[in-house]
Tab-separated table of C-alpha atoms in Angstrom:
chain	number	residue	atom	x	y	z
A	1	MET	CA	114.935	82.605	144.718
A	2	ALA	CA	114.277	84.439	141.533
A	3	GLY	CA	115.437	82.499	138.123
A	4	LEU	CA	117.799	82.917	135.797
A	5	LEU	CA	114.927	83.651	133.111
A	6	ASP	CA	114.619	87.500	135.281
A	7	LYS	CA	118.095	88.115	133.547
A	8	ARG	CA	119.343	88.840	130.368
A	9	LEU	CA	123.131	88.131	130.599
A	10	TRP	CA	124.302	84.960	132.129
A	11	ILE	CA	128.099	84.749	132.519
A	12	VAL	CA	129.673	81.187	133.225
A	13	SER	CA	132.832	80.982	134.713
A	14	GLY	CA	134.969	79.011	137.030
A	15	LYS	CA	138.284	77.012	136.902
A	16	GLY	CA	139.682	75.373	133.930
A	17	GLY	CA	138.622	72.201	133.538
A	18	VAL	CA	135.378	72.191	135.833
A	19	GLY	CA	132.444	71.761	132.910
A	20	LYS	CA	131.487	75.644	132.579
A	21	THR	CA	131.222	74.971	128.922
A	22	THR	CA	129.104	72.064	129.589
A	23	VAL	CA	126.973	73.992	132.135
A	24	ALA	CA	127.094	77.068	129.271
A	25	ALA	CA	125.603	74.667	126.992
A	26	ALA	CA	122.953	73.094	129.026
A	27	LEU	CA	121.838	76.498	130.056
A	28	ALA	CA	121.630	77.809	126.650
A	29	LEU	CA	119.313	74.715	126.092
A	30	ALA	CA	117.283	75.562	129.252
A	31	SER	CA	116.843	79.197	127.682
A	32	VAL	CA	115.599	77.999	124.733
A	33	ARG	CA	113.362	75.561	126.069
A	34	ALA	CA	111.758	78.411	127.756
A	35	GLY	CA	110.903	79.852	124.142
A	36	ARG	CA	113.359	82.507	124.499
A	37	ARG	CA	115.813	83.709	121.663
A	38	THR	CA	119.180	82.659	122.815
A	39	LEU	CA	122.772	83.675	121.893
A	40	VAL	CA	125.514	81.597	123.155
A	41	CYS	CA	129.431	83.359	123.188
A	42	GLU	CA	132.460	81.531	123.140
A	43	VAL	CA	135.614	83.725	123.523
A	44	ASN	CA	138.366	83.307	121.179
A	45	THR	CA	138.482	79.394	121.829
A	46	GLN	CA	137.994	75.916	119.944
A	47	GLU	CA	134.424	75.770	119.913
A	48	ARG	CA	132.872	73.048	122.166
A	49	VAL	CA	129.120	74.296	122.710
A	50	SER	CA	128.160	73.344	118.903
A	51	ARG	CA	130.178	70.250	119.279
A	52	PHE	CA	128.413	69.104	122.711
A	53	LEU	CA	125.110	69.934	120.943
A	54	GLU	CA	125.857	67.745	117.791
A	55	LEU	CA	125.586	70.548	115.664
A	56	PRO	CA	127.656	72.791	112.990
A	57	GLU	CA	130.369	75.107	114.394
A	58	ALA	CA	129.510	78.967	114.304
A	59	GLY	CA	132.577	80.623	113.642
A	60	PRO	CA	133.306	84.297	114.455
A	61	GLU	CA	130.042	85.493	112.930
A	62	VAL	CA	126.440	84.785	114.968
A	63	LYS	CA	125.017	81.659	113.221
A	64	LEU	CA	121.638	80.150	114.002
A	65	LEU	CA	122.195	76.500	115.098
A	66	GLU	CA	118.563	75.542	115.396
A	67	GLU	CA	115.268	77.094	116.200
A	68	ASN	CA	115.954	80.229	118.814
A	69	LEU	CA	119.547	79.220	119.783
A	70	TRP	CA	122.258	81.241	117.863
A	71	ALA	CA	126.202	81.098	118.393
A	72	VAL	CA	129.315	82.882	118.048
A	73	ASP	CA	133.014	82.371	118.769
A	74	VAL	CA	133.931	85.881	119.423
A	75	ARG	CA	137.573	86.293	117.831
A	76	PRO	CA	140.023	89.313	118.187
A	77	GLN	CA	140.276	90.204	114.689
A	78	GLU	CA	136.528	90.077	113.547
A	79	ALA	CA	135.718	91.634	116.788
A	80	MET	CA	138.176	94.522	116.065
A	81	ARG	CA	136.620	94.933	112.687
A	82	GLU	CA	133.261	95.114	113.867
A	83	TYR	CA	134.001	97.432	116.696
A	84	GLY	CA	135.751	99.670	114.058
A	85	LEU	CA	132.818	99.875	112.038
A	86	MET	CA	130.487	100.328	114.852
A	87	VAL	CA	132.589	103.476	115.858
A	88	LEU	CA	133.687	104.869	112.417
A	89	ARG	CA	130.337	104.025	110.731
A	90	PHE	CA	131.967	103.786	107.202
A	91	GLU	CA	133.847	100.612	106.031
A	92	THR	CA	136.051	102.764	104.035
A	93	LEU	CA	137.280	104.825	107.014
A	94	TYR	CA	137.516	101.714	108.903
A	95	LYS	CA	139.958	100.505	106.272
A	96	THR	CA	141.839	103.860	106.539
A	97	VAL	CA	142.042	103.742	110.065
A	98	PHE	CA	142.352	100.079	111.513
A	99	GLU	CA	143.901	98.493	108.460
A	100	ASN	CA	146.566	100.802	108.310
A	101	ARG	CA	149.866	98.880	109.078
A	102	LEU	CA	151.065	101.658	111.172
A	103	VAL	CA	148.096	102.583	113.219
A	104	ARG	CA	147.691	98.405	113.829
A	105	TYR	CA	151.066	98.680	115.197
A	106	PHE	CA	150.265	101.555	117.880
A	107	LEU	CA	147.050	99.949	118.757
A	108	ARG	CA	148.664	97.095	120.238
A	109	PHE	CA	149.905	99.234	122.805
A	110	ILE	CA	146.274	100.566	123.851
A	111	PRO	CA	145.689	98.740	127.282
A	112	SER	CA	143.203	96.110	127.124
A	113	LEU	CA	142.076	97.139	123.830
A	114	GLN	CA	141.461	93.228	122.486
A	115	GLU	CA	139.405	92.926	125.586
A	116	LEU	CA	137.414	95.745	125.290
A	117	VAL	CA	136.288	95.014	121.679
A	118	LEU	CA	135.832	91.207	122.408
A	119	LEU	CA	133.761	92.059	125.429
A	120	GLY	CA	131.954	95.072	123.401
A	121	LYS	CA	131.141	92.983	120.597
A	122	ILE	CA	129.250	90.338	123.319
A	123	LEU	CA	127.298	93.285	124.791
A	124	PHE	CA	126.474	95.061	121.355
A	125	HIS	CA	124.668	91.606	120.734
A	126	LEU	CA	122.862	91.989	124.257
A	127	GLN	CA	121.507	95.463	123.183
A	128	GLU	CA	120.632	94.514	119.606
A	129	LYS	CA	116.769	95.006	118.933
A	130	LEU	CA	114.512	93.608	116.111
A	131	PRO	CA	112.563	95.999	114.204
A	132	ASP	CA	109.522	95.909	115.885
A	133	GLY	CA	111.477	96.892	119.207
A	134	ARG	CA	111.697	93.485	121.004
A	135	TRP	CA	115.628	92.368	121.984
A	136	LYS	CA	116.878	90.163	118.797
A	137	TYR	CA	118.072	87.919	122.027
A	138	ASP	CA	116.108	87.338	125.072
A	139	THR	CA	119.219	85.366	126.637
A	140	VAL	CA	122.843	86.066	125.948
A	141	VAL	CA	125.033	83.033	127.850
A	142	LEU	CA	128.423	83.679	127.778
A	143	ASP	CA	131.077	80.809	128.546
A	144	ALA	CA	133.569	83.378	129.766
A	145	PRO	CA	137.292	82.478	130.377
A	146	ALA	CA	138.397	80.671	133.221
A	147	THR	CA	138.832	82.239	136.491
A	148	GLY	CA	141.973	84.678	136.197
A	149	HIS	CA	141.307	85.696	132.701
A	150	ALA	CA	137.608	86.121	133.308
A	151	ILE	CA	138.054	88.467	136.368
A	152	SER	CA	140.573	90.799	133.893
A	153	PHE	CA	138.226	90.205	130.892
A	154	LEU	CA	135.246	91.461	132.703
A	155	SER	CA	137.108	94.330	134.774
A	156	VAL	CA	138.208	96.051	131.413
A	157	PRO	CA	135.521	98.598	131.341
A	158	GLN	CA	136.127	99.626	134.930
A	159	VAL	CA	139.965	99.856	134.244
A	160	LEU	CA	139.838	102.119	131.018
A	161	LEU	CA	137.288	104.166	133.129
A	162	GLN	CA	139.971	104.823	135.758
A	163	THR	CA	143.018	105.233	133.184
A	164	VAL	CA	142.074	106.659	130.066
A	165	PRO	CA	141.351	109.941	129.118
A	166	PRO	CA	137.415	110.909	128.398
A	167	GLY	CA	136.556	110.266	124.890
A	168	PRO	CA	134.769	107.673	122.594
A	169	MET	CA	136.495	104.859	124.203
A	170	THR	CA	135.747	105.860	127.795
A	171	ARG	CA	132.014	106.255	126.557
A	172	GLU	CA	131.676	102.893	125.507
A	173	ALA	CA	133.641	101.204	128.143
A	174	LEU	CA	130.719	103.031	130.727
A	175	LYS	CA	128.119	101.752	128.553
A	176	MET	CA	129.620	98.176	129.153
A	177	ARG	CA	130.522	98.776	132.669
A	178	ASP	CA	126.603	99.858	133.491
A	179	LEU	CA	125.273	96.444	131.667
A	180	LEU	CA	127.473	94.282	133.765
A	181	VAL	CA	126.791	95.827	137.228
A	182	ASP	CA	123.154	95.976	136.477
A	183	PRO	CA	121.582	93.143	138.776
A	184	THR	CA	118.340	93.530	136.904
A	185	VAL	CA	120.310	92.452	133.376
A	186	THR	CA	123.453	90.174	134.483
A	187	ALA	CA	124.026	87.548	136.874
A	188	ALA	CA	127.124	85.102	137.318
A	189	VAL	CA	126.936	81.466	137.471
A	190	LEU	CA	130.165	80.048	138.852
A	191	VAL	CA	131.226	76.091	138.042
A	192	ALA	CA	133.203	73.765	140.486
A	193	LEU	CA	134.161	70.236	141.001
A	194	PRO	CA	133.722	68.728	144.717
A	195	GLU	CA	137.534	69.352	145.307
A	196	GLU	CA	139.439	71.869	147.276
A	197	MET	CA	141.319	73.738	144.637
A	198	PRO	CA	138.222	74.258	142.107
A	199	VAL	CA	136.238	75.216	145.220
A	200	ASN	CA	138.293	77.716	146.282
A	201	GLU	CA	138.516	79.268	142.964
A	202	ALA	CA	135.192	79.557	142.556
A	203	LEU	CA	135.343	81.425	146.064
A	204	GLU	CA	138.076	83.815	144.855
A	205	LEU	CA	136.054	84.456	141.621
A	206	HIS	CA	133.342	85.639	143.614
A	207	GLY	CA	135.205	87.676	145.702
A	208	ALA	CA	136.775	89.471	142.856
A	209	LEU	CA	133.417	89.551	140.877
A	210	ARG	CA	131.771	91.409	143.656
A	211	ASP	CA	134.827	93.927	144.798
A	212	ARG	CA	136.311	94.628	141.692
A	213	VAL	CA	133.691	94.366	138.829
A	214	HIS	CA	130.361	94.657	141.118
A	215	ILE	CA	128.434	91.554	139.426
A	216	ARG	CA	126.573	89.334	141.528
A	217	THR	CA	126.934	85.754	142.222
A	218	HIS	CA	123.325	84.121	140.829
A	219	ALA	CA	124.455	80.662	141.917
A	220	ALA	CA	127.082	77.882	141.763
A	221	VAL	CA	127.095	74.637	140.227
A	222	LEU	CA	128.866	71.720	141.823
A	223	ASN	CA	129.534	69.612	138.423
A	224	GLN	CA	130.524	66.028	138.595
A	225	ALA	CA	129.480	65.452	142.273
A	226	PHE	CA	129.131	61.575	143.662
A	227	PRO	CA	125.562	61.083	144.833
A	228	GLN	CA	125.164	59.120	148.361
A	229	ARG	CA	124.577	55.748	147.552
A	230	PHE	CA	126.033	53.667	150.768
A	231	THR	CA	125.476	54.259	154.181
A	232	GLU	CA	127.708	53.204	157.043
A	233	ALA	CA	125.469	50.141	157.661
A	234	ASP	CA	125.870	49.109	153.906
A	235	LEU	CA	129.708	49.284	154.359
A	236	GLU	CA	129.457	47.027	157.464
A	237	ALA	CA	127.140	44.503	155.528
A	238	LEU	CA	130.279	44.272	152.993
A	239	ALA	CA	132.998	43.360	155.506
A	240	GLY	CA	133.063	39.996	154.335
A	241	HIS	CA	133.489	41.021	150.531
A	242	PRO	CA	136.741	43.235	150.511
A	243	GLU	CA	137.060	44.301	147.154
A	244	LEU	CA	133.274	45.339	146.693
A	245	ARG	CA	133.831	47.153	150.409
A	246	ARG	CA	136.729	49.006	148.913
A	247	VAL	CA	134.907	50.084	145.950
A	248	ALA	CA	131.870	51.142	147.992
A	249	GLN	CA	134.018	52.863	150.479
A	250	ALA	CA	135.585	54.696	147.651
A	251	HIS	CA	132.206	56.170	146.410
A	252	HIS	CA	130.982	56.876	149.690
A	253	ASP	CA	134.259	59.178	150.315
A	254	ARG	CA	133.355	60.869	147.202
A	255	ALA	CA	129.864	61.511	148.157
A	256	SER	CA	130.748	62.831	151.441
A	257	GLN	CA	133.594	65.252	149.965
A	258	ALA	CA	130.642	66.369	147.314
A	259	VAL	CA	128.364	67.402	150.450
A	260	LEU	CA	131.320	68.989	152.294
A	261	ALA	CA	132.198	70.906	149.004
A	262	GLY	CA	128.570	72.118	148.499
A	263	THR	CA	128.331	73.395	152.221
A	264	LYS	CA	131.373	75.398	151.803
A	265	LEU	CA	130.319	76.941	148.676
A	266	GLU	CA	126.690	77.698	149.890
A	267	ARG	CA	128.039	79.309	153.514
A	268	ASN	CA	130.621	81.586	151.630
A	269	LEU	CA	128.755	82.511	148.521
A	270	HIS	CA	125.611	83.397	150.187
A	271	ALA	CA	123.891	81.960	146.860
A	272	PRO	CA	122.197	78.614	146.146
A	273	VAL	CA	124.274	75.903	145.008
A	274	TYR	CA	123.012	73.674	142.040
A	275	THR	CA	124.313	69.879	142.084
A	276	VAL	CA	125.363	67.902	138.746
A	277	PRO	CA	125.909	64.446	139.307
A	278	ARG	CA	128.779	63.002	137.455
A	279	LEU	CA	127.790	61.330	134.280
A	280	PHE	CA	129.285	57.933	133.482
A	281	VAL	CA	128.479	57.920	129.625
A	282	PRO	CA	130.586	56.101	126.488
A	283	ARG	CA	130.401	59.720	124.757
A	284	PHE	CA	129.565	62.946	126.223
A	285	GLY	CA	126.940	64.589	123.502
A	286	ARG	CA	123.432	66.283	123.495
A	287	ASP	CA	121.808	63.858	125.457
A	288	ALA	CA	124.271	64.382	128.452
A	289	VAL	CA	124.115	68.101	128.077
A	290	GLU	CA	120.043	67.477	128.435
A	291	THR	CA	120.748	65.277	131.076
A	292	VAL	CA	122.942	68.178	132.981
A	293	MET	CA	119.940	70.775	131.962
A	294	GLY	CA	117.704	68.704	133.774
A	295	HIS	CA	119.384	69.333	137.041
A	296	LEU	CA	119.936	73.048	136.466
A	297	ASP	CA	116.125	73.476	136.026
A	298	ALA	CA	115.511	75.080	139.059
A	299	MET	CA	117.929	77.438	138.463
A	300	VAL	CA	116.738	78.587	135.424
A	301	LYS	CA	112.869	78.624	136.396
A	302	GLY	CA	113.514	79.724	139.922
A	303	GLY	CA	113.937	77.495	143.059
A	304	ALA	CA	116.208	76.635	145.902
A	305	GLY	CA	119.563	74.702	145.185
A	306	ALA	CA	120.068	71.022	145.870
């Protein structure tokens, strides 16, 4: 199994609340540890990656957080301005067009324009180069929106190509679509909990990414899984201690549920599944993210899932 280091755009998504931002932060750290200049992007949200890593917030402009690690919270207003300047080239022309109240009113009715400029900013950074011709960022980790929004967000270039007449917007959409569907550039990492609904949503997301967006699922992360610690013999041995047996039985059942969830993901995704155990820590911070990173090391460098 090839590792994520063979790709440059790592898209992390899953049902809300499954820990996709934790996984995105852990993958960004893993990329940095591999010596790669890494940009992690959050999309129009309360920043959490920097908080998990115990670093200052980035804000809407790309900010260096520590050596080889940059971050940005991509927000509509700032992304619209950058997109306008990239297309129109001159700030005075941008102000004349995009900051005109009447024009801004009509821009609201262009289908998916907000999503287009958000995605466009991220993919612009993916293609930035240094003066010596090297990529400015070797890795871009996208902490994508949750399942349903992620599908519509990543589908925007294809939708525009199908609905908008040829012109500057469709040319931009074509460039974006080509980057997203290129399996040598882009890989999706789907995150789920060992529960029925998150697993089913991960499988739905996989199908939609494959059929509607043509993005390949590289791997899945089964997060917060209980490891198997108690055998049937252990449970029998605790028969005379009902309270201890109840706790052990609950743990055994959760661990069995995680095994079933991992098997269902592997069979349906045809991609490796990497298990991250549930962490019992008083405060979730950088140490916890680095622990998660350790469990994802094989995904990054290449190797079978666990």
